[in-house]
PDB file of C-alpha atoms in Angstrom:
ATOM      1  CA  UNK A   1      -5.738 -34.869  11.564  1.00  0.00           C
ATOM      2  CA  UNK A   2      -5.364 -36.561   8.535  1.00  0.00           C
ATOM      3  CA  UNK A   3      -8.565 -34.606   6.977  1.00  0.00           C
ATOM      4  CA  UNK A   4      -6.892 -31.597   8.375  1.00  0.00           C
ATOM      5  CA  UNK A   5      -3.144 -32.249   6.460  1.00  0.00           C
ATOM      6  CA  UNK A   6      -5.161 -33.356   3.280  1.00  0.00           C
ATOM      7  CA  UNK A   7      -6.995 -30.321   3.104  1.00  0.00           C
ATOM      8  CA  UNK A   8      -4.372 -27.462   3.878  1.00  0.00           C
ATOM      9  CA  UNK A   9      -2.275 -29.816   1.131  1.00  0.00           C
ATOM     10  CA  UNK A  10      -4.947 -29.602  -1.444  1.00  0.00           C
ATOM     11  CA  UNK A  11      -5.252 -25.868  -0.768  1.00  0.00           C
ATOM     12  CA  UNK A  12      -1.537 -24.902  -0.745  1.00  0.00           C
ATOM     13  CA  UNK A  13      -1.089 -27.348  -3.933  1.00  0.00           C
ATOM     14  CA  UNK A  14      -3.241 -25.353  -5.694  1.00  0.00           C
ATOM     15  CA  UNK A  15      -1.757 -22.444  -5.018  1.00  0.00           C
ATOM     16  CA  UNK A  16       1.817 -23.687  -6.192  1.00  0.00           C
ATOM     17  CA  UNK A  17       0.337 -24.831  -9.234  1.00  0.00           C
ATOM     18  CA  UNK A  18      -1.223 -21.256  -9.793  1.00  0.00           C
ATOM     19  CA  UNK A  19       2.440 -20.177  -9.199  1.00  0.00           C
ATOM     20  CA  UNK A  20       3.979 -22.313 -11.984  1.00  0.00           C
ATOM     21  CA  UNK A  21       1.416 -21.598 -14.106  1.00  0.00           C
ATOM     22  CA  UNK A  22       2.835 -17.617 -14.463  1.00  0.00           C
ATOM     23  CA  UNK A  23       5.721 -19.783 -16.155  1.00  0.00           C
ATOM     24  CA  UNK A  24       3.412 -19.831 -19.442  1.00  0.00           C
ATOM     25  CA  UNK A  25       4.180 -16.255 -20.969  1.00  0.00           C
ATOM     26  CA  UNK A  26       7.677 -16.395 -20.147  1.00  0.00           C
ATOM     27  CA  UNK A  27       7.444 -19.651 -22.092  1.00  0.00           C
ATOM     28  CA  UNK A  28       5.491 -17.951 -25.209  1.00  0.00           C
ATOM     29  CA  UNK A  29       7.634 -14.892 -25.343  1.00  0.00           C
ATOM     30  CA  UNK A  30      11.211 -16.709 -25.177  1.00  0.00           C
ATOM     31  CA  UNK A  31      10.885 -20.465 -25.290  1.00  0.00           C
ATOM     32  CA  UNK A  32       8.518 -21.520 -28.277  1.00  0.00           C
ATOM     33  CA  UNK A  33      11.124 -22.849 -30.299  1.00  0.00           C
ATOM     34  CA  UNK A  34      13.272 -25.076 -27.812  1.00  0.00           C
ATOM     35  CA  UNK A  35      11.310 -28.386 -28.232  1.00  0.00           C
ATOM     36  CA  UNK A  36       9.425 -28.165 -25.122  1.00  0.00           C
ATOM     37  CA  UNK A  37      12.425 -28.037 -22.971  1.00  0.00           C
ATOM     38  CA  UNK A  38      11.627 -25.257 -20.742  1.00  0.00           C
ATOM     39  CA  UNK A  39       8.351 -26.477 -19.799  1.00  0.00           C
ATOM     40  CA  UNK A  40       9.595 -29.750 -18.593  1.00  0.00           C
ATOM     41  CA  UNK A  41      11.697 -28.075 -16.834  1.00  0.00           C
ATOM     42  CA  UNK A  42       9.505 -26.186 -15.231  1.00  0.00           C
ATOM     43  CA  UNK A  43       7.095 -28.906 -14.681  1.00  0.00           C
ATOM     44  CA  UNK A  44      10.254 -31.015 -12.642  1.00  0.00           C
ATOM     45  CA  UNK A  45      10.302 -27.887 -10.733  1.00  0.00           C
ATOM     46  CA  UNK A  46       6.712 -27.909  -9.902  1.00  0.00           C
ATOM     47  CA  UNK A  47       7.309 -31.787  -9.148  1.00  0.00           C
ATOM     48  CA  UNK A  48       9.631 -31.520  -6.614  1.00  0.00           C
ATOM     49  CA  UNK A  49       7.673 -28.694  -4.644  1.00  0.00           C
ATOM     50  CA  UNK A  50       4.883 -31.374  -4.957  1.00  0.00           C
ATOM     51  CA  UNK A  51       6.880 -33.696  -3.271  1.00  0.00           C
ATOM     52  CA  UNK A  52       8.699 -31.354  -0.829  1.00  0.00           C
ATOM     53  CA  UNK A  53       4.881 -30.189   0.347  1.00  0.00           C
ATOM     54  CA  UNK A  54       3.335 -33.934   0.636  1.00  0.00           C
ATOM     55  CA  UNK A  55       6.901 -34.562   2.802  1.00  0.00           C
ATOM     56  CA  UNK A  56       5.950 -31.306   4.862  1.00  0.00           C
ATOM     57  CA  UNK A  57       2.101 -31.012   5.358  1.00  0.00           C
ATOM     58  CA  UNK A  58       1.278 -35.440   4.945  1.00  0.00           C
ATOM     59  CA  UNK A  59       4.441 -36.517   6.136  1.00  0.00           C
ATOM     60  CA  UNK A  60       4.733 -38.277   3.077  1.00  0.00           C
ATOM     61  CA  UNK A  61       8.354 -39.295   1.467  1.00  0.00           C
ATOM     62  CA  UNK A  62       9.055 -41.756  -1.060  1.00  0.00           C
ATOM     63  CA  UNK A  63      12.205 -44.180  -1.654  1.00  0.00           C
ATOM     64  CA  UNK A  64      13.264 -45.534  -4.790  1.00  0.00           C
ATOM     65  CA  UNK A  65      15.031 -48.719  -5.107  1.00  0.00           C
ATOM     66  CA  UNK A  66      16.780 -50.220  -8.450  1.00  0.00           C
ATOM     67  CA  UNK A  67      18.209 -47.159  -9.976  1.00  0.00           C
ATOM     68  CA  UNK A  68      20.631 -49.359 -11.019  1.00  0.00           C
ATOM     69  CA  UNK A  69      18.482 -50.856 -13.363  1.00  0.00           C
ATOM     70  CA  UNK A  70      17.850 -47.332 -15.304  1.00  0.00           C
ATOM     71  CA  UNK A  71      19.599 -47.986 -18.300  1.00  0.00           C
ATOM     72  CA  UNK A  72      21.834 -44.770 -19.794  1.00  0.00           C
ATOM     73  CA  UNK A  73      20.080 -44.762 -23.232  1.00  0.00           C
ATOM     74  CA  UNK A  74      16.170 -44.505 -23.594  1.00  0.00           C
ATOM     75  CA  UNK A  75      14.318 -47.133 -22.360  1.00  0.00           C
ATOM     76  CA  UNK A  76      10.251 -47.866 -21.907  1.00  0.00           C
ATOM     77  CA  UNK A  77       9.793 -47.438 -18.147  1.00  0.00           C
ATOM     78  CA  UNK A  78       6.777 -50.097 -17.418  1.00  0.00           C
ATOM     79  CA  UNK A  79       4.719 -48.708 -14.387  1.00  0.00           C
ATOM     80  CA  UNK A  80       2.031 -49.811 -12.072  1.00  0.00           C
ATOM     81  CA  UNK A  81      -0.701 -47.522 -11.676  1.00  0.00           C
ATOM     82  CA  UNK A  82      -2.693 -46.874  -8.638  1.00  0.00           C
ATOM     83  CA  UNK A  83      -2.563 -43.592  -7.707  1.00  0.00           C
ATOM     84  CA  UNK A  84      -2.197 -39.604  -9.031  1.00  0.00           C
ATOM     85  CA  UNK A  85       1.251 -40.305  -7.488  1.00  0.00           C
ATOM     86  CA  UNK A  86       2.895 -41.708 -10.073  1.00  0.00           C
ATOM     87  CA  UNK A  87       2.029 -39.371 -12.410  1.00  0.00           C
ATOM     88  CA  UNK A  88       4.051 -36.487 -11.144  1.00  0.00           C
ATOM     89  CA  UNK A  89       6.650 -38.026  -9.394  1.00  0.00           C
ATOM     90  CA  UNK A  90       8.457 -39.963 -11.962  1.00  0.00           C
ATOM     91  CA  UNK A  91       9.256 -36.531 -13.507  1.00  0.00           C
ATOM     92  CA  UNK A  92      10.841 -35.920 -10.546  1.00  0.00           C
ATOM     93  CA  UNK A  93      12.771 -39.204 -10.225  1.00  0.00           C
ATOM     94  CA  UNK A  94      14.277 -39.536 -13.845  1.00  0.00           C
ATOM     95  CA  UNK A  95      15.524 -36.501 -15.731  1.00  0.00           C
ATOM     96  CA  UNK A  96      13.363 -35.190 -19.168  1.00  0.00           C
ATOM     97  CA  UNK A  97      10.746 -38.124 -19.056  1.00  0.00           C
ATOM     98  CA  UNK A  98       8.249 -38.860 -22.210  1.00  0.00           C
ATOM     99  CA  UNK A  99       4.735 -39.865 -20.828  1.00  0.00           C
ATOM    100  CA  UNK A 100       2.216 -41.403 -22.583  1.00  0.00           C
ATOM    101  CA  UNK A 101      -1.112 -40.622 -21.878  1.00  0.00           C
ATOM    102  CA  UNK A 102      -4.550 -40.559 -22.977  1.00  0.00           C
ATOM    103  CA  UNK A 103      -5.941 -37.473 -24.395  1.00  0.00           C
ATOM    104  CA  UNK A 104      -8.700 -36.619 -22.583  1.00  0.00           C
ATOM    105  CA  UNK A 105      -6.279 -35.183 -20.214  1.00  0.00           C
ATOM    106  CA  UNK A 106      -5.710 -32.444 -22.898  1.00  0.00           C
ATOM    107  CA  UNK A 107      -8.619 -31.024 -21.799  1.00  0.00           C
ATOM    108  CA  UNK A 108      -7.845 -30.224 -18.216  1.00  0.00           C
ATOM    109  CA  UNK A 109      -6.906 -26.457 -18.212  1.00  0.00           C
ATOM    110  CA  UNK A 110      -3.463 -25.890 -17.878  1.00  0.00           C
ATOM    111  CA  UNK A 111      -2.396 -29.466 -17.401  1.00  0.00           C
ATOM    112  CA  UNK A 112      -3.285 -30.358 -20.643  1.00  0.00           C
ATOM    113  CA  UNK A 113      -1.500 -27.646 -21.993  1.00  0.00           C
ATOM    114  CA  UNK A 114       2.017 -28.519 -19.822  1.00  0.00           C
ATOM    115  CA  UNK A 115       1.362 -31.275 -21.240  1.00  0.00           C
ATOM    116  CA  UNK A 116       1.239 -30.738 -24.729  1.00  0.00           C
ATOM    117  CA  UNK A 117       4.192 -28.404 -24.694  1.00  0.00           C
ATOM    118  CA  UNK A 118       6.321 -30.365 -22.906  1.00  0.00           C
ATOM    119  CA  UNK A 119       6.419 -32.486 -26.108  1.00  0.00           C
ATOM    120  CA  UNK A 120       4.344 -35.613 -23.819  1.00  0.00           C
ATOM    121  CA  UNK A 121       2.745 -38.433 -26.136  1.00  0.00           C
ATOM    122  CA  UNK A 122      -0.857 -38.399 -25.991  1.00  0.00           C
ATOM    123  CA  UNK A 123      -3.008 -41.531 -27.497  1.00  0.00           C
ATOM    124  CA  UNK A 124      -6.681 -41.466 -28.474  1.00  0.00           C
ATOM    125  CA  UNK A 125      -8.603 -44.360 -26.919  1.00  0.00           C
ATOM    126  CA  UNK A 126     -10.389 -46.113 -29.942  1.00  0.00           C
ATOM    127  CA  UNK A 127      -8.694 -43.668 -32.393  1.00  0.00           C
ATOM    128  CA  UNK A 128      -8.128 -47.041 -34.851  1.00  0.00           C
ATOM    129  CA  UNK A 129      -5.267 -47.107 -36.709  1.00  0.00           C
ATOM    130  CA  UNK A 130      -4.519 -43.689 -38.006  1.00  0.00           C
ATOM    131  CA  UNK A 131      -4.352 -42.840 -33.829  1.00  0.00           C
ATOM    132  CA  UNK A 132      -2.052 -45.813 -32.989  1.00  0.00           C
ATOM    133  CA  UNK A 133       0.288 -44.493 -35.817  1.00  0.00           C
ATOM    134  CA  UNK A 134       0.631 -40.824 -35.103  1.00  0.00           C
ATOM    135  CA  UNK A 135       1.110 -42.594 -31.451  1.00  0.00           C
ATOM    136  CA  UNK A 136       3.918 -44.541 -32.620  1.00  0.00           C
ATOM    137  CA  UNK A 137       5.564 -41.484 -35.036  1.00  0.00           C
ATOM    138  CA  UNK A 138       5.912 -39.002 -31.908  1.00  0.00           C
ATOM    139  CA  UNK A 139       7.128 -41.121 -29.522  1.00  0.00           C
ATOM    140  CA  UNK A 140       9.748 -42.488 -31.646  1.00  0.00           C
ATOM    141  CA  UNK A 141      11.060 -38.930 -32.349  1.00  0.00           C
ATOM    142  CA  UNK A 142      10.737 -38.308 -28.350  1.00  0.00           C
ATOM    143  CA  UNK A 143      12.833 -41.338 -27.459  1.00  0.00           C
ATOM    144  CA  UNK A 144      15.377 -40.596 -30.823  1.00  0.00           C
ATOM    145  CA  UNK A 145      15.919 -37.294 -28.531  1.00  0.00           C
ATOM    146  CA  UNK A 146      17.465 -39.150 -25.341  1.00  0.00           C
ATOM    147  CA  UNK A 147      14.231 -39.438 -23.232  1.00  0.00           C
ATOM    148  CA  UNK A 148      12.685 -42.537 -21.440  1.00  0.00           C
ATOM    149  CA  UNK A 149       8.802 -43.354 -22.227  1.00  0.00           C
ATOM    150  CA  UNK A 150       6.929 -44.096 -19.550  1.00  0.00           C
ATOM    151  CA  UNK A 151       4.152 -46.119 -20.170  1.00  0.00           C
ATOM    152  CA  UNK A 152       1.145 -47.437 -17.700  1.00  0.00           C
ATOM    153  CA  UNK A 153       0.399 -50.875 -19.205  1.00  0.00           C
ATOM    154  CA  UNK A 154      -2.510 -51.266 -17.238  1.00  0.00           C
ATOM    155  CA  UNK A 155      -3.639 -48.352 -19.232  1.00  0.00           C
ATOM    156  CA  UNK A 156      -5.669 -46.722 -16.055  1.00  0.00           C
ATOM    157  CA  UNK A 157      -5.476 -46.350 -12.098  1.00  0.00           C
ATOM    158  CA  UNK A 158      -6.112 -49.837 -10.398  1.00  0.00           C
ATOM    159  CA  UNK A 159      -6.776 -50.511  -6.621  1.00  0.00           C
ATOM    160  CA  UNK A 160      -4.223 -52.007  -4.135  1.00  0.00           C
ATOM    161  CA  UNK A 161      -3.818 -55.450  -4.504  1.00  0.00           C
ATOM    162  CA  UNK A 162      -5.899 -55.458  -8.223  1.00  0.00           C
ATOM    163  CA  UNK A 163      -4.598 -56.231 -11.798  1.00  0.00           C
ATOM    164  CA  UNK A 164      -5.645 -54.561 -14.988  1.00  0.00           C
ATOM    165  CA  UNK A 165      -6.376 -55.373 -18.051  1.00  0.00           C
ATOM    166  CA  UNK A 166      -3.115 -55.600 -20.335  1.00  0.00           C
ATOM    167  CA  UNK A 167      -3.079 -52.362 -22.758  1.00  0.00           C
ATOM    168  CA  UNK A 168      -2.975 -54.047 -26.009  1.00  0.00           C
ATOM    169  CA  UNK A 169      -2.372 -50.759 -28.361  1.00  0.00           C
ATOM    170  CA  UNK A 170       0.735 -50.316 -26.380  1.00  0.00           C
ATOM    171  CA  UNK A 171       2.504 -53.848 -27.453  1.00  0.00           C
ATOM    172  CA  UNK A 172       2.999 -51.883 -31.028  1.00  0.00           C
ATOM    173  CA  UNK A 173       4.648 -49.375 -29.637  1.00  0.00           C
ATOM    174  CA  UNK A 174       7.179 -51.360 -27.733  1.00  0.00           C
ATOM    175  CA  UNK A 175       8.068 -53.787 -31.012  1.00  0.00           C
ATOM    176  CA  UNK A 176       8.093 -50.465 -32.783  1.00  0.00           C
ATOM    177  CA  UNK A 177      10.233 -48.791 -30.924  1.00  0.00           C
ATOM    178  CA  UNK A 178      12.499 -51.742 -29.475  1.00  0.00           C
ATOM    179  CA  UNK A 179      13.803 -49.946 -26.596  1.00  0.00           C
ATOM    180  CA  UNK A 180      14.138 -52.096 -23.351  1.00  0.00           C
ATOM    181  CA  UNK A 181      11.665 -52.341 -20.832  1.00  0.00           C
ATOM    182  CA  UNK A 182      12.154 -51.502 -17.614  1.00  0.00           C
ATOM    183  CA  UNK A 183       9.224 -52.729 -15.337  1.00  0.00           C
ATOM    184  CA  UNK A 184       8.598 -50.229 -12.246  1.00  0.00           C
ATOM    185  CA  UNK A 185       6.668 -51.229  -9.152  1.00  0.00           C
ATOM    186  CA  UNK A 186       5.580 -49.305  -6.353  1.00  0.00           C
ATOM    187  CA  UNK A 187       2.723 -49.026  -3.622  1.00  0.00           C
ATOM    188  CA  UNK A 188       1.024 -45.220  -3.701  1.00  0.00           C
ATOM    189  CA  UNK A 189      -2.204 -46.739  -3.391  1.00  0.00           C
ATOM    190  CA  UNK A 190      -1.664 -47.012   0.240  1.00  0.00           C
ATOM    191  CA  UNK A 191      -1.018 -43.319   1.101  1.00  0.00           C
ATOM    192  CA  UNK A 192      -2.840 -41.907  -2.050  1.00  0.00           C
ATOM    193  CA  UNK A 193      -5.474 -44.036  -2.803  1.00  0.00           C
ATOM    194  CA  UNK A 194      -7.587 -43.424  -6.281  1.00  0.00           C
ATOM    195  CA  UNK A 195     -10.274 -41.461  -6.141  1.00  0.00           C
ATOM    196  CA  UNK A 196      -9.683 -40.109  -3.035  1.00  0.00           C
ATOM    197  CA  UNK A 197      -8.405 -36.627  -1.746  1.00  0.00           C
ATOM    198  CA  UNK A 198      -6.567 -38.046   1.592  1.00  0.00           C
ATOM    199  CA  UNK A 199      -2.864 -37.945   1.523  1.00  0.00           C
ATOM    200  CA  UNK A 200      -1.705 -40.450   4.355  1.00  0.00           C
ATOM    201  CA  UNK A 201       1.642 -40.314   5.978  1.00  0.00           C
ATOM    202  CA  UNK A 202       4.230 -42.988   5.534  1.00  0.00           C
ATOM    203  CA  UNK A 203       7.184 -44.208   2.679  1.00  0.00           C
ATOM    204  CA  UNK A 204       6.051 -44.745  -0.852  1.00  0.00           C
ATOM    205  CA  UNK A 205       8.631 -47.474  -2.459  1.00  0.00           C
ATOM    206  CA  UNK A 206       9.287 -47.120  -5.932  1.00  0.00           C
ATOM    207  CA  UNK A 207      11.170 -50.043  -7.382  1.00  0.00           C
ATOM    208  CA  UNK A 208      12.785 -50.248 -10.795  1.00  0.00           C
ATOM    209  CA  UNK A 209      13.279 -54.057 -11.893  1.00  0.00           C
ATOM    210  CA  UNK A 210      15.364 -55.387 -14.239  1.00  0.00           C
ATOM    211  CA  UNK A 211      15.058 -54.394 -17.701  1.00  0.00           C
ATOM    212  CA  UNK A 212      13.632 -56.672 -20.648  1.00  0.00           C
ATOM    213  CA  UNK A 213      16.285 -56.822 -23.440  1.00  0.00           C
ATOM    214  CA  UNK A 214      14.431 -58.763 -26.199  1.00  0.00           C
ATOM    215  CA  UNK A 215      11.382 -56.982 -27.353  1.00  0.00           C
ATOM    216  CA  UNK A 216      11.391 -58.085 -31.185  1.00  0.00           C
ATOM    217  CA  UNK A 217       8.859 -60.478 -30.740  1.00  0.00           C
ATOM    218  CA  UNK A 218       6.439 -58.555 -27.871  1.00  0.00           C
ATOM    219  CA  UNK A 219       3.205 -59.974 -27.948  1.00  0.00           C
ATOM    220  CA  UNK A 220       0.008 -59.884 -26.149  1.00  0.00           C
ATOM    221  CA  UNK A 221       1.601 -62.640 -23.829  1.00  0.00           C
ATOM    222  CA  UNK A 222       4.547 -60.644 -22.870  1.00  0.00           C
ATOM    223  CA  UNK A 223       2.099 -57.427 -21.839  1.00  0.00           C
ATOM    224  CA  UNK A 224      -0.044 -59.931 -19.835  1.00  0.00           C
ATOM    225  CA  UNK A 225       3.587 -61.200 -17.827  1.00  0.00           C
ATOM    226  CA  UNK A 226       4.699 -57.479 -17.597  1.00  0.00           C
ATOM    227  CA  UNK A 227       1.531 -56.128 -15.929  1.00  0.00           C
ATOM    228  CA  UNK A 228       1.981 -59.977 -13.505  1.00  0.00           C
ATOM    229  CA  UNK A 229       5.156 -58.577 -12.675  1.00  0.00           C
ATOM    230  CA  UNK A 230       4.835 -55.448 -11.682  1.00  0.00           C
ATOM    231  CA  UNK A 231       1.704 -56.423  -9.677  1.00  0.00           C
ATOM    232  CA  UNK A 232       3.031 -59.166  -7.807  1.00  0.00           C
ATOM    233  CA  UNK A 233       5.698 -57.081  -7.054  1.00  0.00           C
ATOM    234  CA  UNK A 234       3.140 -54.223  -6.015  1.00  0.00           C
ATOM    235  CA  UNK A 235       0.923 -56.632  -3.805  1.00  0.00           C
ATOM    236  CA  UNK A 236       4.495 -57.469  -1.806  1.00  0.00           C
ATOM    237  CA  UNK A 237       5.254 -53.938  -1.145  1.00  0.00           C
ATOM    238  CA  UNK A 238       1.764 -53.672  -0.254  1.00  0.00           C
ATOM    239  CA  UNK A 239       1.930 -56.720   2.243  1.00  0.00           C
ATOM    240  CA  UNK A 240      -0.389 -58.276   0.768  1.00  0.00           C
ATOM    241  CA  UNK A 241       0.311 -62.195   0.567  1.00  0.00           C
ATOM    242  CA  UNK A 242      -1.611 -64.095  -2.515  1.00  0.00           C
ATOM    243  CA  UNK A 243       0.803 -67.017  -1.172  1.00  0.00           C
ATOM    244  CA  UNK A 244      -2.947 -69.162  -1.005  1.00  0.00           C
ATOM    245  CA  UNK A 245      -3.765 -68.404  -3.734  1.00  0.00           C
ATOM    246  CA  UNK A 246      -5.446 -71.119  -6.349  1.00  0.00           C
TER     247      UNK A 246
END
């Protein structure tokens, strides 16, 4: 059954994503110059059907816990990465959100192009320094506009129960920017795991934490507690216990 559900999902999400995508003349004829604003909204739109069909087809919902955290200016939103998940519905979860994400993804048709117009933040692995900067420029002028930045600082998708590596090139941009930093945990590995095309029923948790106020002096170290946190945090919504741990 669950190949069944995974497959008529894959097949109908396809087709809703064909759907959205007639959005793109209507975009080119009447929205060019709004800053991207249409297409994020359109691409909450296509969010929430995501979500409404995972709910429908996988029996798959998601709760998220620590709103109160949010806080009403921009903010970096710090999130653990395990699964496709993640990627869609945090535009569904917090209103005209910046991601950050690495531009090989500019290449997928369509996607990359949602992408680009909805005024996202792309960043060029091994770019140097010129690539780090134009980073830095465009999502200052995203965040100046109101938005949250949501950041992976693992960089990539990790496993349940694994840590990444700390993203070093995106320390800069929090001392940069010096917005606070909201870590965000969750555990969509379970029902979505990476690499994988099964979509397994149950409750994905997302968790906002309490924010980090003091970001002047960010450093390596700080990264290297952040992506701690949010994985220690992961591994207990995962049940995992790391209790015997050396």
């Amino acid at each position: 059954m669950i190949y069944l559900r995974s497959s008529l999902f894959n097949v109908v999400w396809m087709v809703w994503s064909l759907l959205m995508a007639t959005t793109v003349p209507v975009n080119l004829l009447f929205h060019r110059g709004d800053d991207g604003r249409y297409v994020r909204k359109v691409s909450r739109v296509w969010s929430r059907g995501t979500t409404w069909l995972l709910e429908t087809i996988c029996g798959l919902h998601y709760r998220v816990e620590g709103r109160e955290h949010l806080p009403d200016g921009p903010a970096f939103l710090a999130c653990k990465h395990q699964s496709a998940f993640e990627t869609f519905v945090m535009s569904a979860v917090v209103p005209d959100l910046c991601i950050i994400y690495k531009r090989e993804l500019d290449s997928v048709p369509l996607f990359g192009w949602f992408l680009r117009q909805s005024r996202m933040v792309s960043v060029e692995r091994g770019g140097g320094a010129s690539a780090l900067r134009d980073m830095l420029e465009r999502a200052k002028a995203e965040a100046r506009k109101g938005r949250c930045v949501l950041i992976f600082p693992e960089g990539t998708r990790v496993a349940v129960g694994e840590r990444g590596v700390a993203h070093a090139g995106l320390i800069a941009l929090v001392r940069n920017l010096k917005l606070p930093v909201v870590p965000v945990t969750l555990n969509s590995g379970l029902y979505w795991p990476r690499k994988s095309l099964l979509r397994y029923p149950g409750e994905v948790t997302i968790r906002f934490m309490p924010a980090i106020q003091d970001v002047e002096r960010f450093g390596r170290k700080d990264m290297e507690a952040l992506v701690e946190t949010i994985s220690a945090e992961s591994d207990r919504l995962c049940g995992i216990d790391r209790s015997g741990d050396a």
